[in-house]
Structures are given as C-alpha cells and as structure tokens.
Amino acid sequence: MQIKPKKSLGQNFLIDKNIIEKITSFIDLENKNLLEIGPGTGNLTASILKKKPKKITVIEKDRDLCSLLSEKFGQQIKIINDDVLKFNPNEYKNNKFIVFGNLPYNISTEILVNWIINLKLEPWFSDLFLMFQKEVADRIIANENTSKFGRLTIISKWRLDIKKLFDVSPSCFYPEPKINSSVLHFTLKKNYIKFKKNRNIEIVTKTFFNQRRKMIKNPMKQLFCDYIELAKDLDIDLNLRPQNISLDNYYKIIQKFEELRN
C-alpha cells in the first residue's frame, strides 16, 4: 500500500534510519509499555519493536495509515484510530507508558499542554520522547530573562524535567518540512507546587503574557486588588516584564490567585 502524506494532517514522515535508531537509544525499552503518537508509516515503530517491549500501543488519526500499520505489524501492536487530542491517557494510568511522538507541528503545543494540565496524581507515563518544531522546543526549555521564555515554558516546567537530546534536519523527513526539529526528553518531577485547579496556571500565565512587552504592573493589577503588597511579599519589581519573573514566583502567584478565590 502506497501512502501520500496529507498536508491537512501535518504529515511529515521520519525516514532517516540513523535518527530513528538514535531516538530509541536513550532508554531501555525491553518489557516496557510503549505508546507512540502519530506513527505514520511505522518506521519508528519498527525500530521500537526491535527493542523487545512488552506492548506497543499507537494512536493514528489517518485511517489509511492504520490499515498500513495493521498490514505491516499485525498483532504486534495495538492500533487506536483516533485524534490524539480526543484521547484520554488517564484511562491508561496503570500502563505507565514510555511515550514516543513525532507530533504534528500544528497541534504539538496543544497536545503537550493538555497532557500536563490534565495530569493526575498517578501519571500515565514515566518518560516522553517528543519531537517538536525547533522554535517550539526552544520555547519549552527557555530560561527566564530570555525572549523565548513564556507560558509554554512555565506550564511545561511545572510538572516536568526537560532535556534537549538533539536537533533533526528537514532532510530526515518526507516530505521535507521548511524548518528544523528538536527531540526533547521529559520526565516527571518528584517535587512540584500543587494547585487546586490545574487550569489556573493557564489563566494566570495568559494574563501575564497577553502583553509580554509591557510591565507586569498591569497583569498584577488585573489579578489582585492588593497587587502592590503581594509584589513586596514576593520581592517582585512591578516594572519588570513577564519574561523576567522566575518560575517559582509564577507558581507562588498562581497559589495566591487560588487563595483569593476561595
């Protein structure tokens, strides 16, 4: 069966064998539960199978690709024909997946943020190995006081430790995208600040970064009546811009936001 990549689904199939082998070399996969997002034509899937995992589950939206994968791998993998944005991974919390994904660029941040915001106390994964557009990966791992630091950084680093593994050039894909990609490795943080409602991290960071070039006095004023006192307590200069505030201070601001709404 011949498959043509579909632009509407953001399909760019990873074809470089060296990169495929490299992605699966960072962790022992033997007898582990694997989840692959967007397996495409199954090149990475085939490499994972060589590592003798306990079980491989793949999520693929494209029906034609599901048929191809079924033809190619048979009973060796479990195929879920669904949109990953509709997939509820918390139903699989007992599996503790190691996750691999060459995420569609147009929905990659939405996938990651949804997973983080909806994480339960018993997470459904142990490791994520995800490929993003390089510009997005740079925003995920950014440091404060840099132009790339923002909402995605704050949300990602709240629950996860993140390490950049390597960059991937356009020539490693078919068809070739116009941008470079990066592979990131995410693991769960043992210690993190707990919120009453995880969605509050989105509300607060959106308020701050809607006007990222302006001083934080305005978003603080929007969120808190006593914003001057709160800024003093946290030792925050109200003349700073959103990218100049530390992660810890953002998480404390979110906690304070929740306290005042009780």
CSV table of C-alpha atoms in Angstrom, one decimal:
chain,number,residue,atom,x,y,z
A,1,MET,CA,0.0,0.0,0.0
A,2,GLN,CA,1.4,3.4,-1.0
A,3,ILE,CA,0.6,6.4,1.2
A,4,LYS,CA,0.8,10.0,0.2
A,5,PRO,CA,1.4,12.4,3.1
A,6,LYS,CA,-1.6,14.6,3.8
A,7,LYS,CA,-1.0,18.3,4.3
A,8,SER,CA,-4.3,18.6,6.2
A,9,LEU,CA,-2.9,16.3,8.9
A,10,GLY,CA,0.5,17.9,9.0
A,11,GLN,CA,2.2,14.6,8.0
A,12,ASN,CA,5.9,14.6,7.6
A,13,PHE,CA,7.2,11.0,7.9
A,14,LEU,CA,10.5,10.4,9.6
A,15,ILE,CA,12.7,8.4,7.2
A,16,ASP,CA,16.3,8.8,8.4
A,17,LYS,CA,17.3,5.4,9.9
A,18,ASN,CA,20.2,6.9,11.9
A,19,ILE,CA,17.9,9.4,13.6
A,20,ILE,CA,15.2,6.7,14.2
A,21,GLU,CA,17.7,4.4,15.9
A,22,LYS,CA,19.1,7.4,17.9
A,23,ILE,CA,15.6,8.3,19.3
A,24,THR,CA,15.1,4.8,20.7
A,25,SER,CA,18.7,4.5,22.1
A,26,PHE,CA,18.2,6.8,25.2
A,27,ILE,CA,16.2,4.4,27.4
A,28,ASP,CA,15.8,0.6,27.9
A,29,LEU,CA,12.6,-0.4,26.2
A,30,GLU,CA,12.7,-4.2,27.0
A,31,ASN,CA,9.5,-5.4,28.6
A,32,LYS,CA,8.1,-1.9,28.9
A,33,ASN,CA,4.7,-0.5,27.8
A,34,LEU,CA,5.2,1.9,24.8
A,35,LEU,CA,2.8,4.5,23.4
A,36,GLU,CA,3.6,6.0,20.0
A,37,ILE,CA,1.8,9.1,18.8
A,38,GLY,CA,1.4,9.6,15.1
A,39,PRO,CA,3.4,6.5,13.9
A,40,GLY,CA,2.9,7.4,10.2
A,41,THR,CA,4.3,4.6,8.1
A,42,GLY,CA,5.7,2.8,11.1
A,43,ASN,CA,9.5,3.5,10.7
A,44,LEU,CA,9.9,4.4,14.3
A,45,THR,CA,7.5,1.6,15.3
A,46,ALA,CA,9.7,-1.0,13.6
A,47,SER,CA,12.8,0.3,15.5
A,48,ILE,CA,10.9,0.1,18.8
A,49,LEU,CA,9.8,-3.5,18.2
A,50,LYS,CA,13.5,-4.5,17.9
A,51,LYS,CA,13.9,-3.4,21.5
A,52,LYS,CA,11.5,-6.1,22.7
A,53,PRO,CA,8.9,-4.0,24.5
A,54,LYS,CA,6.1,-5.7,26.5
A,55,LYS,CA,3.4,-3.9,24.4
A,56,ILE,CA,3.2,-1.1,21.8
A,57,THR,CA,0.0,1.0,21.5
A,58,VAL,CA,-0.1,3.5,18.7
A,59,ILE,CA,-2.5,6.4,18.1
A,60,GLU,CA,-3.1,7.3,14.5
A,61,LYS,CA,-5.8,9.6,13.1
A,62,ASP,CA,-5.4,8.6,9.4
A,63,ARG,CA,-7.4,5.5,8.5
A,64,ASP,CA,-5.2,4.7,5.5
A,65,LEU,CA,-2.2,4.7,7.8
A,66,CYS,CA,-4.0,2.5,10.3
A,67,SER,CA,-4.6,0.0,7.5
A,68,LEU,CA,-1.0,0.1,6.5
A,69,LEU,CA,0.2,-0.3,10.1
A,70,SER,CA,-2.1,-3.3,10.6
A,71,GLU,CA,-0.8,-4.9,7.4
A,72,LYS,CA,2.8,-4.2,8.4
A,73,PHE,CA,2.8,-5.3,12.1
A,74,GLY,CA,-0.4,-7.3,12.6
A,75,GLN,CA,-0.9,-8.4,16.2
A,76,GLN,CA,2.5,-6.9,17.3
A,77,ILE,CA,0.9,-3.6,18.0
A,78,LYS,CA,-2.4,-2.2,19.3
A,79,ILE,CA,-3.8,0.5,16.9
A,80,ILE,CA,-6.1,3.2,18.2
A,81,ASN,CA,-7.6,5.1,15.2
A,82,ASP,CA,-8.4,8.4,16.9
A,83,ASP,CA,-7.4,12.1,17.2
A,84,VAL,CA,-4.8,12.3,19.9
A,85,LEU,CA,-6.5,15.5,21.2
A,86,LYS,CA,-9.6,13.4,22.0
A,87,PHE,CA,-7.5,10.6,23.6
A,88,ASN,CA,-7.8,10.4,27.3
A,89,PRO,CA,-4.5,9.0,28.5
A,90,ASN,CA,-5.6,8.9,32.2
A,91,GLU,CA,-7.7,5.9,31.4
A,92,TYR,CA,-4.3,4.1,30.8
A,93,LYS,CA,-2.6,5.2,34.1
A,94,ASN,CA,-1.8,1.6,35.1
A,95,ASN,CA,0.4,1.2,32.0
A,96,LYS,CA,3.0,3.8,32.9
A,97,PHE,CA,3.9,4.3,29.2
A,98,ILE,CA,7.1,5.4,27.7
A,99,VAL,CA,5.8,7.7,25.0
A,100,PHE,CA,7.3,8.5,21.6
A,101,GLY,CA,5.9,11.0,19.2
A,102,ASN,CA,6.8,12.9,16.1
A,103,LEU,CA,4.0,15.4,16.8
A,104,PRO,CA,2.1,17.3,14.1
A,105,TYR,CA,3.6,20.8,14.2
A,106,ASN,CA,0.2,22.5,14.1
A,107,ILE,CA,-1.1,20.9,17.3
A,108,SER,CA,2.1,19.9,19.2
A,109,THR,CA,1.8,22.6,21.9
A,110,GLU,CA,-1.9,21.9,22.4
A,111,ILE,CA,-1.1,18.2,22.9
A,112,LEU,CA,1.7,18.9,25.4
A,113,VAL,CA,-0.3,21.5,27.4
A,114,ASN,CA,-3.4,19.3,27.5
A,115,TRP,CA,-1.4,16.4,28.9
A,116,ILE,CA,0.3,18.5,31.6
A,117,ILE,CA,-2.9,20.3,32.7
A,118,ASN,CA,-4.8,17.0,32.9
A,119,LEU,CA,-2.1,15.1,34.8
A,120,LYS,CA,-3.4,13.2,37.8
A,121,LEU,CA,-1.5,12.3,41.0
A,122,GLU,CA,-0.9,8.9,39.4
A,123,PRO,CA,0.6,9.9,36.0
A,124,TRP,CA,0.1,7.6,33.0
A,125,PHE,CA,3.7,7.9,31.7
A,126,SER,CA,7.2,7.7,33.0
A,127,ASP,CA,9.0,9.3,30.1
A,128,LEU,CA,8.1,11.3,27.0
A,129,PHE,CA,10.3,11.4,23.9
A,130,LEU,CA,8.7,14.1,21.7
A,131,MET,CA,9.8,15.8,18.6
A,132,PHE,CA,8.8,19.5,18.0
A,133,GLN,CA,9.5,22.2,15.6
A,134,LYS,CA,12.8,23.6,16.9
A,135,GLU,CA,11.3,27.0,17.6
A,136,VAL,CA,8.7,25.4,19.8
A,137,ALA,CA,11.3,23.2,21.6
A,138,ASP,CA,13.3,26.4,22.3
A,139,ARG,CA,10.3,28.0,24.0
A,140,ILE,CA,9.6,24.9,26.1
A,141,ILE,CA,13.2,24.8,27.5
A,142,ALA,CA,13.8,28.5,27.7
A,143,ASN,CA,15.3,30.3,30.7
A,144,GLU,CA,13.8,33.3,32.3
A,145,ASN,CA,15.2,36.7,31.1
A,146,THR,CA,15.1,35.5,27.5
A,147,SER,CA,12.7,36.4,24.7
A,148,LYS,CA,11.6,32.8,24.3
A,149,PHE,CA,10.5,32.4,28.0
A,150,GLY,CA,6.8,32.3,28.3
A,151,ARG,CA,3.6,30.5,29.0
A,152,LEU,CA,4.7,27.2,27.4
A,153,THR,CA,7.9,27.3,29.5
A,154,ILE,CA,6.1,27.9,32.8
A,155,ILE,CA,3.4,25.2,32.1
A,156,SER,CA,6.0,22.6,30.9
A,157,LYS,CA,8.5,23.1,33.7
A,158,TRP,CA,5.8,23.0,36.4
A,159,ARG,CA,5.4,19.2,36.3
A,160,LEU,CA,8.3,18.0,34.1
A,161,ASP,CA,12.1,18.0,34.0
A,162,ILE,CA,13.1,18.5,30.4
A,163,LYS,CA,16.3,17.8,28.5
A,164,LYS,CA,17.0,18.6,24.8
A,165,LEU,CA,18.5,15.5,23.1
A,166,PHE,CA,19.3,16.7,19.6
A,167,ASP,CA,18.1,18.6,16.5
A,168,VAL,CA,16.8,17.0,13.4
A,169,SER,CA,17.3,18.5,9.9
A,170,PRO,CA,14.5,18.7,7.3
A,171,SER,CA,16.2,16.2,5.1
A,172,CYS,CA,15.4,13.4,7.6
A,173,PHE,CA,11.7,13.7,6.7
A,174,TYR,CA,9.4,13.0,3.7
A,175,PRO,CA,8.2,15.4,2.6
A,176,GLU,CA,10.9,17.8,3.9
A,177,PRO,CA,9.5,20.5,6.2
A,178,LYS,CA,10.8,24.0,5.9
A,179,ILE,CA,12.1,24.1,9.5
A,180,ASN,CA,14.4,22.2,11.8
A,181,SER,CA,13.0,19.9,14.6
A,182,SER,CA,14.2,19.0,18.1
A,183,VAL,CA,13.8,15.9,20.2
A,184,LEU,CA,13.1,16.6,23.9
A,185,HIS,CA,13.0,14.1,26.8
A,186,PHE,CA,10.5,14.8,29.6
A,187,THR,CA,10.5,13.1,33.0
A,188,LEU,CA,8.2,13.7,35.9
A,189,LYS,CA,9.3,16.0,38.7
A,190,LYS,CA,9.2,14.4,42.2
A,191,ASN,CA,8.5,17.8,43.9
A,192,TYR,CA,6.3,20.4,42.4
A,193,ILE,CA,3.8,23.1,43.7
A,194,LYS,CA,0.3,21.7,43.7
A,195,PHE,CA,-2.7,23.8,42.6
A,196,LYS,CA,-6.3,23.3,43.5
A,197,LYS,CA,-7.3,23.6,39.8
A,198,ASN,CA,-4.5,23.0,37.3
A,199,ARG,CA,-6.3,25.2,34.8
A,200,ASN,CA,-5.4,28.2,36.9
A,201,ILE,CA,-1.9,28.1,35.6
A,202,GLU,CA,-3.3,28.8,32.2
A,203,ILE,CA,-5.5,31.7,33.4
A,204,VAL,CA,-2.6,33.4,35.2
A,205,THR,CA,0.1,32.9,32.6
A,206,LYS,CA,-2.3,34.1,29.8
A,207,THR,CA,-3.0,37.3,31.8
A,208,PHE,CA,0.7,38.0,32.1
A,209,PHE,CA,1.8,37.1,28.6
A,210,ASN,CA,-1.0,38.7,26.6
A,211,GLN,CA,1.1,41.8,26.8
A,212,ARG,CA,4.5,40.4,27.2
A,213,ARG,CA,6.3,43.6,26.3
A,214,LYS,CA,4.6,45.7,28.9
A,215,MET,CA,5.5,45.9,32.6
A,216,ILE,CA,3.9,43.3,34.9
A,217,LYS,CA,2.1,46.0,36.9
A,218,ASN,CA,-1.0,45.7,34.6
A,219,PRO,CA,-1.5,41.9,34.9
A,220,MET,CA,-0.8,42.0,38.6
A,221,LYS,CA,-3.5,44.8,38.9
A,222,GLN,CA,-5.9,42.7,36.9
A,223,LEU,CA,-5.5,39.6,39.1
A,224,PHE,CA,-5.1,41.2,42.6
A,225,CYS,CA,-6.6,44.1,44.5
A,226,ASP,CA,-3.6,44.2,46.8
A,227,TYR,CA,-1.0,43.7,44.0
A,228,ILE,CA,1.5,46.2,45.5
A,229,GLU,CA,1.6,44.3,48.8
A,230,LEU,CA,1.8,40.9,47.0
A,231,ALA,CA,4.7,42.2,44.9
A,232,LYS,CA,6.5,43.3,48.0
A,233,ASP,CA,5.9,39.9,49.7
A,234,LEU,CA,7.4,38.1,46.7
A,235,ASP,CA,10.1,40.7,46.2
A,236,ILE,CA,8.9,41.3,42.6
A,237,ASP,CA,9.7,44.6,40.8
A,238,LEU,CA,6.4,45.7,39.1
A,239,ASN,CA,8.5,47.4,36.4
A,240,LEU,CA,9.8,44.1,35.1
A,241,ARG,CA,8.3,42.4,32.1
A,242,PRO,CA,6.7,38.9,32.2
A,243,GLN,CA,9.8,37.1,30.9
A,244,ASN,CA,11.8,38.5,33.9
A,245,ILE,CA,9.8,36.7,36.6
A,246,SER,CA,11.2,33.4,37.9
A,247,LEU,CA,9.3,30.1,37.6
A,248,ASP,CA,9.0,29.8,41.4
A,249,ASN,CA,7.4,33.3,41.6
A,250,TYR,CA,4.9,32.4,38.9
A,251,TYR,CA,3.9,29.3,40.8
A,252,LYS,CA,3.5,31.4,44.0
A,253,ILE,CA,1.4,33.9,42.2
A,254,ILE,CA,-0.9,31.1,41.0
A,255,GLN,CA,-1.2,29.8,44.5
A,256,LYS,CA,-2.1,33.3,45.8
A,257,PHE,CA,-4.6,33.7,42.9
A,258,GLU,CA,-6.3,30.5,44.1
A,259,GLU,CA,-6.3,31.5,47.8
A,260,LEU,CA,-8.2,34.7,47.0
A,261,ARG,CA,-10.9,32.8,45.1
A,262,ASN,CA,-11.8,30.5,48.0
